[in-house]
Amino acid sequence: MDQLLQLTISGLAVGMVYALIGLGFVLIWKSSSVANLALGQIVLLSSWFTYGMLVQLNLPTLLGFLLVIIFALALGWVIERIALRPLIGQPILSLIAVTLGVGYFFEGLVTFVWPANSAALPRIFPTKPVQVGSAVISQEYIWIAGISLVIFLLLTAFFRYHRLGVAMRASADDQMAVQACGIPVTKVFSMSWMFSCTVAAVGGVLLSSIGMIAHGLVATGLKSFSVVILGGMDSFGGAMIAGPIIGLAESIGGGYLSAYVSGVTDIIPFVIIIIVMMIKPYGLFGETRIERI
Amino acid sequence: MSLPCGTRNYTYAEDMAIFRTKTHWVFLACLTVLLLTLPMFLGKFWMGVANLVLITLIAATGLNLLVGYCGQLSIGHAGFIAVGAFTSAVLTTKMGMPFLVGLIGAGIVSGAVGLIFGIPSVRVKGFYLAISTIAAQFIIVWGLSHWGLTGGSAGISAKDPSIGPFEFVSDTSKYYLVLFFTVITVFAAKNMARTRVGRAFIAVRDNDLAAEVMGVNLFYYKMLAFFAGCFLAGIAGSLLAHCYYGSLSAEYFTFTESILYVAILIIGGLGTTLGPILGVIFIRVLEQLLTVQVVPALERALPMLPSGFASGIAPMLFGLVIVLFLIIEPRGLSHRWNLFKAAYRLWPFSY
């Protein structure tokens, strides 16, 4: 029973972070219908950048985080401006492939600047264990779940009430109409990339603050695709509900099955992707696309 | 189409011929001589590279059928190659089957696995399909490195190929073996692409709904594309196991390797016969040059930087090449070659 509770709480917390990274995906998909497959590498790169700021340059934590946010914003702007802008209107295959290329480049860049296999961030959150019911868990999990939730609420509010958020939703709906209304669509695209990279960076820092910075973060970024596939690619709420489900499945399934099948934790999200694809390909809350010739 | 001036066809057979002018036949003869005598010019290292290039070409041709002609994006090709490699190794090493049985078995098993992961393609396309093939890649590699039959994380060894009493031990003999299969594959794919099946693939790629309305059986042709693509991946995997690696580990078939296959198609040109050939030569030779020549040289030249930094150069360069090709020349090297041919034929009156 203790074990179950413990696994549930850690699964929920990690799932919230997956959801956060998944939000980074949904942001871009909603505004520009581009699938960002470089998400895993962006998570990896920003985690290593955080390491560079906090450990290698030994900056104070808050200043370091500020720099990470600025870095992520700049990263999003640069990707959109250099790689995506020239490809507006190209077939979806090119759009997917270009993000793969960007991701490949980042992977090389990480090896180039930080050749070490893995590193650890300093503990950002208090590690004092707390007692929840009969289980004892580290406080960190509660912190990262809380932070993810706050960012999610902020983003939702932004999309609902802020002018730019409304513009983003509108441009997802109909680019031509939005352009006719005088909204600069390119600016909307570049803003969505900047937001997305920032969200992914925060997710990466949260994940690596409780674990390690290692190449596996790319796979973690890819795991967040299972969140968007399960929740529906164009739904914020879907991502936020699917995230904890994936996290729970991973942690509880991994916790109980690892004794029989070693290392099963890593592929549970991918198995979920395949199952969802076969049964309900547009996810729980996604919009089913009706195509016309 | 783009025939030289003055070429006329009087029979359907002439019209369908791949090699039709005298120049074509001369080029074909030169290419044949070059391919057959290549081992005389290349050293041991480049012989290995030539084998790798030819094997990769088989896999890339398969992916080209799937992505280039049928338009079903697959980013898990390395996973399907891994299935073929391990199937062949298990069949020959553990069950004592002959090499040819392993080769065909690898193709069939890979194709079957491809069918399983291709089923979502009936309902979804584009990004959704890309994601499910990524999932396939991770599931397959995980399965291969945890299953007892495939040797688990320790891997499995694959002995040198042999047909009847003849064993292919040296790199040169393996080269001729691989060359044989590569030539067959390229011609089979070319002919598949220009007959009924290929036309159906292209119709599905351009607009699958319209194709369905016109009477193309979507399920059949999408599954056929997945089977053909993954069958060739399996053949390539088997050759890779027996002729290149010798002993297998699931770590060879990474996600980045899958991206590399997509890069090969983009750089070469999607949906062309020439595209994969140019793309494979470009990517593999560049890769070998970088990892064998440039990286150690840089490591030695800049000892003050942390060790291992230079191994990041190859991925950086490949990523850059993918992005640049998509922006500047989305139709790939084969399109450049066609432009060059047209310019050459029309020269000096380019109108």
XYZ file of C-alpha atoms in Angstrom:
644
model
C 0.000 0.000 0.000
C 2.794 2.397 0.872
C 4.514 1.543 -2.335
C 1.370 2.179 -4.345
C 0.836 5.575 -2.762
C 4.449 6.511 -3.271
C 4.386 5.456 -6.911
C 1.123 7.311 -7.428
C 2.473 10.573 -6.073
C 5.765 10.446 -7.955
C 3.947 9.336 -11.098
C 1.500 12.217 -10.843
C 4.318 14.714 -10.332
C 6.425 13.455 -13.234
C 3.268 13.241 -15.329
C 2.589 16.913 -14.661
C 6.008 17.756 -16.084
C 5.329 15.591 -19.135
C 2.129 17.524 -19.539
C 4.084 20.761 -19.352
C 6.454 19.645 -22.106
C 3.438 18.412 -24.046
C 1.952 21.902 -23.697
C 5.014 23.205 -25.479
C 4.071 20.938 -28.332
C 0.389 21.874 -28.354
C 1.236 25.601 -28.379
C 3.002 25.317 -31.729
C 0.551 22.837 -33.191
C -2.399 25.037 -32.285
C -1.025 28.200 -33.790
C 0.862 26.975 -36.842
C 0.035 23.265 -37.400
C 3.711 22.398 -37.259
C 4.692 19.264 -35.380
C 7.784 20.010 -33.357
C 9.777 16.788 -33.233
C 12.814 18.634 -31.891
C 11.107 18.965 -28.512
C 13.221 16.266 -26.887
C 16.432 17.905 -27.999
C 15.214 21.330 -26.872
C 14.574 19.853 -23.432
C 18.075 18.353 -23.438
C 19.772 21.524 -24.644
C 18.071 23.797 -22.134
C 18.833 21.422 -19.268
C 22.509 21.442 -20.195
C 22.388 25.227 -20.535
C 21.016 25.405 -17.004
C 23.893 23.211 -15.894
C 26.304 25.565 -17.618
C 24.803 28.591 -15.861
C 24.338 27.157 -12.383
C 27.313 24.817 -12.046
C 29.977 25.803 -14.548
C 29.572 29.579 -14.206
C 28.382 29.249 -10.625
C 25.721 31.932 -10.937
C 23.121 32.478 -8.234
C 20.055 30.315 -8.821
C 17.575 33.056 -9.664
C 19.893 34.858 -12.080
C 20.693 31.521 -13.696
C 17.026 30.764 -14.220
C 16.435 34.190 -15.698
C 19.223 33.542 -18.201
C 17.752 30.125 -19.020
C 14.372 31.693 -19.753
C 15.995 34.325 -21.975
C 18.000 31.607 -23.707
C 14.869 29.551 -24.355
C 13.012 32.560 -25.736
C 15.913 33.334 -28.048
C 16.139 29.687 -29.071
C 12.478 29.616 -30.073
C 12.801 32.839 -32.021
C 15.895 31.634 -33.877
C 14.373 28.251 -34.795
C 11.231 29.845 -36.125
C 13.026 32.580 -38.007
C 15.728 30.453 -39.620
C 14.202 27.016 -40.129
C 10.416 27.359 -40.146
C 9.706 30.741 -41.708
C 11.068 29.847 -45.161
C 8.955 26.699 -45.200
C 5.531 28.245 -44.623
C 3.080 26.562 -46.955
C 5.321 23.583 -47.729
C 3.996 20.007 -47.448
C 3.767 18.541 -43.964
C 6.613 16.136 -44.687
C 9.065 19.012 -45.077
C 7.797 20.623 -41.891
C 8.287 17.435 -39.914
C 11.674 16.774 -41.458
C 12.950 20.270 -40.756
C 12.236 19.917 -37.048
C 14.043 16.566 -37.150
C 17.019 18.346 -38.693
C 16.910 21.044 -36.024
C 16.772 18.373 -33.334
C 19.711 16.527 -34.864
C 21.689 19.758 -34.907
C 20.959 20.403 -31.241
C 22.005 16.898 -30.330
C 25.353 17.528 -31.963
C 25.601 20.916 -30.315
C 25.074 19.393 -26.874
C 27.819 16.826 -27.496
C 30.032 19.571 -28.834
C 29.726 21.888 -25.851
C 29.115 19.376 -23.047
C 30.773 16.082 -24.064
C 30.179 14.556 -20.634
C 27.614 11.766 -20.565
C 25.668 13.002 -17.627
C 25.700 15.646 -14.943
C 23.586 16.673 -12.002
C 22.016 20.014 -11.270
C 22.316 21.350 -7.741
C 19.228 20.599 -5.670
C 16.881 23.504 -6.315
C 13.997 22.478 -4.136
C 14.099 21.435 -0.487
C 14.608 17.686 -0.261
C 13.241 17.142 3.201
C 10.883 14.167 2.972
C 7.270 14.720 3.874
C 4.681 12.241 4.976
C 1.572 11.845 2.854
C -0.778 9.374 4.471
C 1.365 6.329 5.042
C 3.933 7.128 2.346
C 7.084 9.155 2.715
C 8.057 11.112 -0.370
C 10.548 13.794 -1.218
C 9.224 17.343 -1.189
C 10.644 17.935 -4.659
C 7.813 16.053 -6.309
C 5.229 18.329 -4.783
C 7.195 21.379 -5.882
C 7.512 20.354 -9.499
C 3.862 19.343 -9.703
C 2.872 22.706 -8.234
C 5.056 24.689 -10.599
C 3.727 22.776 -13.603
C 0.173 23.425 -12.521
C 0.809 27.146 -12.059
C 2.381 27.479 -15.503
C -0.509 25.564 -17.018
C -3.047 27.887 -15.404
C -1.104 30.962 -16.512
C -0.957 29.715 -20.105
C -4.647 28.871 -20.142
C -5.531 32.309 -18.837
C -3.210 33.882 -21.384
C -4.870 32.024 -24.229
C -8.321 32.900 -23.044
C -7.938 36.557 -22.131
C -4.816 38.121 -23.624
C -5.010 39.675 -27.102
C -2.034 37.714 -28.357
C -3.442 34.482 -27.000
C -6.691 35.100 -28.827
C -4.701 35.904 -31.973
C -2.863 32.604 -31.626
C -6.072 30.651 -31.312
C -7.534 32.510 -34.257
C -4.550 31.872 -36.486
C -4.786 28.195 -35.692
C -8.363 28.301 -36.888
C -7.949 30.123 -40.168
C -4.668 31.719 -41.220
C -6.077 33.566 -44.210
C -8.905 35.144 -42.264
C -6.535 36.194 -39.513
C -4.197 37.811 -41.984
C -7.121 39.639 -43.528
C -7.966 41.012 -40.086
C -4.535 42.583 -39.881
C -2.974 40.242 -37.349
C 0.688 39.592 -38.167
C 0.666 35.813 -38.523
C 4.448 35.508 -38.636
C 4.667 37.289 -35.298
C 2.106 34.890 -33.873
C 4.189 31.948 -35.108
C 7.401 33.246 -33.649
C 5.714 34.030 -30.327
C 4.331 30.507 -30.158
C 7.780 29.040 -30.775
C 9.280 31.272 -28.067
C 6.600 30.263 -25.578
C 6.915 26.622 -26.488
C 10.675 26.546 -26.023
C 10.354 28.297 -22.683
C 7.757 25.839 -21.460
C 9.859 22.915 -22.658
C 12.932 24.401 -20.982
C 11.117 24.775 -17.670
C 9.929 21.195 -17.992
C 13.460 20.034 -18.700
C 14.904 21.884 -15.707
C 12.206 20.460 -13.438
C 12.861 16.928 -14.645
C 16.612 17.168 -14.419
C 16.435 18.759 -10.976
C 14.996 15.505 -9.602
C 17.037 13.250 -11.849
C 20.123 13.612 -13.960
C 20.930 15.510 -17.113
C 21.636 12.761 -19.586
C 20.963 11.865 -23.166
C 17.819 10.070 -22.017
C 16.129 13.461 -21.776
C 15.594 13.265 -25.538
C 13.539 10.131 -25.044
C 11.746 11.932 -22.212
C 10.851 14.728 -24.588
C 9.579 12.118 -27.023
C 7.560 10.535 -24.235
C 5.653 13.777 -23.910
C 4.323 13.035 -27.405
C 2.356 10.216 -25.845
C 0.744 12.885 -23.680
C -0.366 14.932 -26.662
C -1.448 11.870 -28.590
C -3.530 10.608 -25.663
C -4.944 14.006 -24.762
C -5.498 15.204 -28.298
C -3.047 17.386 -30.134
C -5.053 20.594 -30.056
C -6.247 20.521 -26.489
C -4.552 22.163 -23.503
C -6.877 20.526 -21.039
C -6.348 17.187 -22.731
C -2.595 17.452 -22.262
C -3.017 18.351 -18.621
C -5.273 15.347 -18.010
C -3.270 12.925 -20.149
C 0.058 13.924 -18.571
C -0.700 12.519 -15.114
C -2.278 9.426 -16.731
C 0.940 8.728 -18.616
C 2.996 9.485 -15.535
C 0.897 7.117 -13.437
C 1.008 4.386 -16.059
C 4.754 4.735 -16.280
C 5.445 4.811 -12.581
C 2.913 2.234 -11.374
C 3.347 -0.044 -14.382
C 7.108 0.280 -14.134
C 7.070 -0.185 -10.363
C 5.167 -3.438 -10.462
C 6.295 -4.910 -13.766
C 10.023 -4.201 -13.516
C 10.429 -7.293 -11.368
C 9.246 -9.454 -14.281
C 10.365 -7.441 -17.293
C 13.420 -5.318 -16.632
C 13.460 -1.792 -17.990
C 9.821 -1.818 -19.009
C 9.318 1.718 -17.637
C 10.944 3.334 -20.635
C 8.592 2.016 -23.274
C 5.216 2.202 -21.517
C 4.491 5.666 -23.025
C 5.373 4.393 -26.498
C 3.110 1.368 -26.121
C 0.340 3.760 -25.090
C 0.953 5.745 -28.295
C 0.473 2.643 -30.431
C -2.672 1.605 -28.528
C -4.216 5.070 -28.817
C -3.353 5.163 -32.525
C -5.180 1.916 -33.107
C -8.283 2.743 -31.066
C -8.841 6.480 -30.997
C -6.211 8.212 -33.112
C -7.286 11.779 -32.355
C -6.998 11.299 -28.621
C -9.413 11.828 -25.767
C -10.125 15.503 -26.331
C -8.725 16.131 -29.780
C -10.765 17.460 -32.620
C -11.536 14.788 -35.188
C -10.546 16.090 -38.565
C -13.020 15.640 -41.344
C -11.324 15.850 -44.692
C -12.793 16.923 -47.944
C -11.293 16.595 -51.355
C 9.345 13.564 -71.060
C 12.905 14.674 -70.688
C 14.239 12.769 -73.644
C 17.046 14.053 -75.797
C 15.975 15.660 -79.020
C 15.426 13.258 -81.902
C 14.652 10.189 -79.798
C 11.588 8.480 -81.176
C 9.888 5.322 -80.030
C 8.191 3.009 -82.492
C 7.106 0.215 -80.140
C 5.755 0.130 -76.604
C 8.785 -1.879 -75.553
C 11.041 0.926 -76.723
C 8.896 3.438 -74.909
C 9.168 1.561 -71.642
C 12.885 0.877 -71.850
C 15.056 2.309 -69.085
C 18.144 2.422 -71.287
C 17.204 3.718 -74.686
C 19.870 5.842 -76.277
C 23.409 4.871 -77.179
C 24.720 7.262 -74.563
C 22.670 5.452 -71.927
C 24.206 2.128 -72.916
C 27.699 3.593 -72.878
C 27.123 5.015 -69.427
C 25.698 1.704 -68.247
C 28.749 -0.168 -69.537
C 31.101 2.305 -67.851
C 29.171 2.065 -64.577
C 29.175 -1.736 -64.687
C 32.914 -1.839 -65.277
C 33.469 0.704 -62.521
C 31.321 -1.186 -59.997
C 32.906 -4.529 -60.834
C 36.471 -3.269 -60.648
C 35.957 -1.024 -57.645
C 37.723 -3.407 -55.219
C 40.920 -2.967 -57.205
C 41.087 0.747 -56.416
C 39.875 0.824 -52.847
C 41.822 0.032 -49.714
C 40.495 -2.041 -46.844
C 38.822 0.864 -45.089
C 37.061 2.201 -48.173
C 35.973 -1.318 -49.082
C 34.038 -1.418 -45.821
C 32.553 1.978 -46.620
C 31.497 0.741 -50.065
C 29.723 -2.225 -48.472
C 27.999 0.077 -46.002
C 26.932 2.417 -48.802
C 25.433 -0.421 -50.837
C 23.590 -1.919 -47.856
C 22.270 1.473 -46.811
C 21.088 1.963 -50.370
C 18.854 -1.111 -50.105
C 17.252 0.241 -46.949
C 16.955 3.743 -48.367
C 15.292 2.396 -51.515
C 12.747 0.679 -49.303
C 12.131 3.863 -47.345
C 11.815 5.727 -50.632
C 8.983 3.429 -51.703
C 7.243 4.110 -48.421
C 7.920 7.830 -47.975
C 8.837 9.075 -51.418
C 6.213 7.288 -53.460
C 3.439 6.402 -51.035
C 3.857 9.448 -48.783
C 3.679 7.532 -45.489
C 6.326 9.137 -43.307
C 8.290 6.608 -41.269
C 10.878 7.743 -38.733
C 11.491 4.265 -37.403
C 13.368 2.720 -40.287
C 16.385 1.775 -38.185
C 14.017 -0.233 -35.990
C 12.807 -2.291 -38.950
C 16.383 -2.788 -40.118
C 17.180 -4.039 -36.621
C 14.339 -6.570 -36.849
C 15.821 -7.922 -40.064
C 19.349 -8.019 -38.695
C 18.381 -9.901 -35.549
C 16.003 -12.272 -37.349
C 18.734 -13.266 -39.746
C 21.301 -13.656 -36.975
C 18.945 -15.805 -34.890
C 17.971 -17.979 -37.863
C 21.553 -18.648 -38.935
C 23.436 -18.685 -35.637
C 20.906 -20.222 -33.251
C 18.908 -22.405 -35.621
C 21.650 -23.277 -38.077
C 19.751 -22.255 -41.194
C 21.642 -21.328 -44.365
C 22.325 -17.678 -45.121
C 19.757 -17.325 -47.910
C 16.961 -18.599 -45.654
C 18.052 -16.051 -43.051
C 18.017 -13.301 -45.659
C 14.526 -14.042 -46.941
C 13.250 -14.720 -43.426
C 14.634 -11.360 -42.292
C 12.764 -9.627 -45.080
C 9.487 -11.374 -44.314
C 9.636 -10.895 -40.544
C 10.572 -7.226 -40.965
C 7.746 -6.758 -43.419
C 5.299 -8.378 -40.997
C 6.433 -6.125 -38.156
C 6.117 -3.182 -40.528
C 2.535 -4.214 -41.263
C 1.682 -4.223 -37.556
C 3.030 -0.740 -37.012
C 1.622 0.403 -40.338
C -1.978 -0.338 -39.389
C -2.504 3.157 -37.876
C -1.673 4.603 -41.309
C -5.107 3.582 -42.509
C -6.753 6.088 -40.189
C -4.119 8.725 -39.592
C -1.406 10.381 -41.580
C 1.266 13.021 -41.412
C 2.441 13.751 -37.930
C 0.356 11.045 -36.243
C 1.948 8.397 -38.402
C 5.404 9.843 -37.787
C 4.827 9.550 -34.043
C 3.642 5.969 -34.233
C 6.717 4.984 -36.242
C 8.910 6.703 -33.652
C 7.116 4.649 -31.014
C 7.743 1.551 -33.143
C 11.448 2.359 -33.242
C 11.712 2.579 -29.450
C 9.547 -0.473 -28.782
C 11.470 -2.620 -31.276
C 14.908 -1.648 -30.021
C 13.818 -2.157 -26.425
C 12.340 -5.536 -27.282
C 15.466 -6.687 -29.083
C 17.750 -5.682 -26.267
C 15.629 -7.393 -23.587
C 14.495 -10.588 -25.285
C 16.446 -13.738 -24.464
C 16.255 -15.155 -27.979
C 18.042 -12.162 -29.478
C 20.823 -12.307 -26.937
C 19.571 -9.450 -24.787
C 21.906 -6.568 -24.169
C 24.949 -8.737 -24.916
C 23.862 -9.008 -28.530
C 24.332 -11.889 -30.909
C 26.944 -12.821 -33.454
C 26.277 -13.318 -37.144
C 28.670 -15.457 -39.124
C 29.956 -14.713 -42.603
C 27.439 -15.383 -45.352
C 27.744 -18.541 -47.397
C 25.851 -19.897 -50.374
C 26.273 -23.640 -50.776
C 29.933 -24.485 -50.281
C 31.148 -20.967 -51.043
C 31.840 -18.706 -48.077
C 32.070 -14.947 -48.386
C 34.885 -14.132 -45.994
C 36.848 -11.241 -47.441
C 35.426 -7.744 -47.800
C 35.818 -7.979 -51.571
C 33.684 -11.110 -51.894
C 31.089 -9.563 -49.582
C 31.133 -6.499 -51.793
C 30.117 -8.550 -54.841
C 27.403 -10.310 -52.855
C 25.963 -7.032 -51.585
C 26.311 -5.427 -55.012
C 24.246 -8.227 -56.520
C 21.372 -7.681 -54.085
C 21.589 -3.897 -54.346
C 21.329 -3.912 -58.135
C 18.332 -6.258 -57.999
C 16.676 -4.054 -55.368
C 17.170 -0.815 -57.241
C 15.796 -2.280 -60.470
C 12.877 -3.953 -58.718
C 12.003 -0.702 -56.953
C 12.301 1.262 -60.178
C 9.960 -1.134 -61.937
C 7.565 -1.246 -59.014
C 7.395 2.528 -59.064
C 6.559 2.842 -62.757
C 3.894 0.162 -62.975
C 0.376 -0.032 -61.588
C 1.515 -0.332 -57.987
C 3.745 2.722 -58.173
C 1.052 4.807 -59.812
C -1.341 3.821 -57.043
C 1.330 4.806 -54.467
C 1.728 8.205 -56.084
C -2.022 8.719 -56.161
C -2.193 7.894 -52.449
C 0.680 10.277 -51.730
C -0.798 13.198 -53.621
C -4.284 12.894 -52.188
C -5.406 9.709 -50.551
C -9.081 10.634 -50.484
C -9.119 11.397 -54.179
C -7.269 8.146 -54.825
C -9.853 6.211 -52.847
C -12.687 7.832 -54.765
C -10.994 6.802 -58.006
C -10.974 3.196 -56.886
C -7.518 2.751 -55.422
C -7.774 0.359 -52.490
C -6.186 2.496 -49.769
C -5.789 -0.222 -47.163
C -4.169 -2.623 -49.626
C -1.733 -0.137 -51.099
C -0.725 1.478 -47.811
C -0.086 -1.935 -46.312
C 1.762 -2.964 -49.465
C 3.968 0.119 -49.177
C 4.731 -0.681 -45.549
C 5.444 -4.290 -46.379
C 7.692 -3.463 -49.332
C 9.565 -0.756 -47.439
C 10.101 -2.898 -44.376
C 10.891 -6.012 -46.440
C 13.797 -4.157 -48.018
C 14.756 -2.853 -44.582
C 14.888 -6.456 -43.404
C 17.065 -7.519 -46.340
C 19.372 -4.597 -45.618
C 19.426 -5.549 -41.945
C 20.384 -9.129 -42.727
C 23.214 -8.020 -45.020
C 24.285 -5.492 -42.400
C 24.470 -8.236 -39.803
C 26.396 -10.753 -41.909
C 28.494 -8.534 -44.145
C 29.221 -5.457 -42.069
C 28.892 -5.819 -38.293
C 29.524 -9.516 -37.655
C 28.204 -9.217 -34.128
C 25.033 -7.329 -33.407
C 23.921 -5.081 -30.622
C 20.607 -3.230 -30.458
C 22.596 -0.073 -29.807
C 23.560 0.182 -33.478
C 19.990 0.946 -34.475
C 19.324 4.252 -32.773
C 16.688 6.888 -33.296
C 19.319 9.184 -34.819
C 20.068 6.485 -37.377
C 16.384 6.600 -38.335
C 16.594 10.353 -38.770
C 19.645 9.789 -40.945
C 17.597 7.643 -43.312
C 15.023 10.394 -43.689
C 17.910 12.805 -44.275
C 19.248 10.562 -47.037
C 15.944 10.765 -48.870
C 15.635 14.510 -48.456
C 19.157 15.191 -49.613
C 18.856 12.808 -52.545
C 15.325 13.699 -53.558
C 12.072 12.026 -52.585
C 10.263 9.814 -55.041
C 13.074 9.352 -57.532
C 15.265 6.373 -58.325
C 18.435 8.391 -58.418
C 17.682 10.241 -55.187
C 18.496 7.509 -52.656
C 21.688 6.642 -54.538
C 23.039 10.180 -54.385
C 21.780 10.702 -50.845
C 23.347 7.510 -49.522
C 26.720 8.245 -51.071
C 26.637 11.813 -49.765
C 25.630 10.924 -46.201
C 27.675 7.756 -45.672
C 30.914 9.069 -47.191
C 30.575 12.311 -45.247
C 29.849 10.345 -42.069
C 32.883 8.082 -42.490
C 35.147 10.973 -43.419
C 34.021 12.911 -40.371
C 34.241 10.113 -37.839
C 37.476 8.604 -39.106
C 39.443 11.581 -40.356
C 38.150 14.890 -39.058
C 37.121 14.028 -35.513
C 40.429 12.451 -34.370
C 42.360 15.235 -36.079
C 40.361 17.890 -34.262
C 40.713 16.066 -30.958
C 44.472 16.052 -31.403
C 44.622 19.655 -32.595
C 42.594 21.082 -29.724
C 43.596 19.176 -26.609
C 42.516 21.997 -24.290
C 38.831 21.310 -25.008
C 37.124 18.515 -23.076
C 37.599 15.109 -24.703
C 34.859 13.834 -26.958
C 33.663 17.249 -28.075
C 34.388 16.622 -31.753
C 31.975 13.707 -32.001
C 29.240 16.325 -31.891
C 30.373 17.746 -35.197
C 28.831 15.042 -37.382
C 25.275 15.383 -35.974
C 25.554 19.172 -36.111
C 26.595 19.057 -39.742
C 23.892 16.551 -40.683
C 21.213 18.594 -38.942
C 22.415 21.681 -40.756
C 22.451 19.845 -44.087
C 18.854 18.634 -43.599
C 17.603 22.115 -42.777
C 19.535 23.777 -45.598
C 18.402 21.258 -48.204
C 14.774 21.658 -47.171
C 15.021 25.415 -47.425
C 17.216 25.790 -50.493
C 16.668 22.644 -52.559
C 13.674 20.674 -51.264
C 13.725 18.405 -54.304
C 17.199 17.194 -53.537
C 20.342 16.386 -55.461
C 18.521 14.367 -58.106
C 16.644 17.514 -59.141
C 19.973 19.322 -59.493
C 21.181 16.469 -61.672
C 18.091 16.768 -63.885
C 18.648 20.511 -64.209
C 22.232 19.837 -65.192
C 21.142 17.267 -67.792
C 18.630 19.635 -69.294
C 21.159 22.432 -69.436
C 23.725 20.107 -71.024
C 21.315 18.949 -73.714
C 20.173 22.417 -74.622
C 23.576 24.032 -74.498
C 24.466 26.462 -75.980
C 20.898 27.470 -76.863
C 19.144 27.299 -73.539
C 15.657 28.063 -74.737
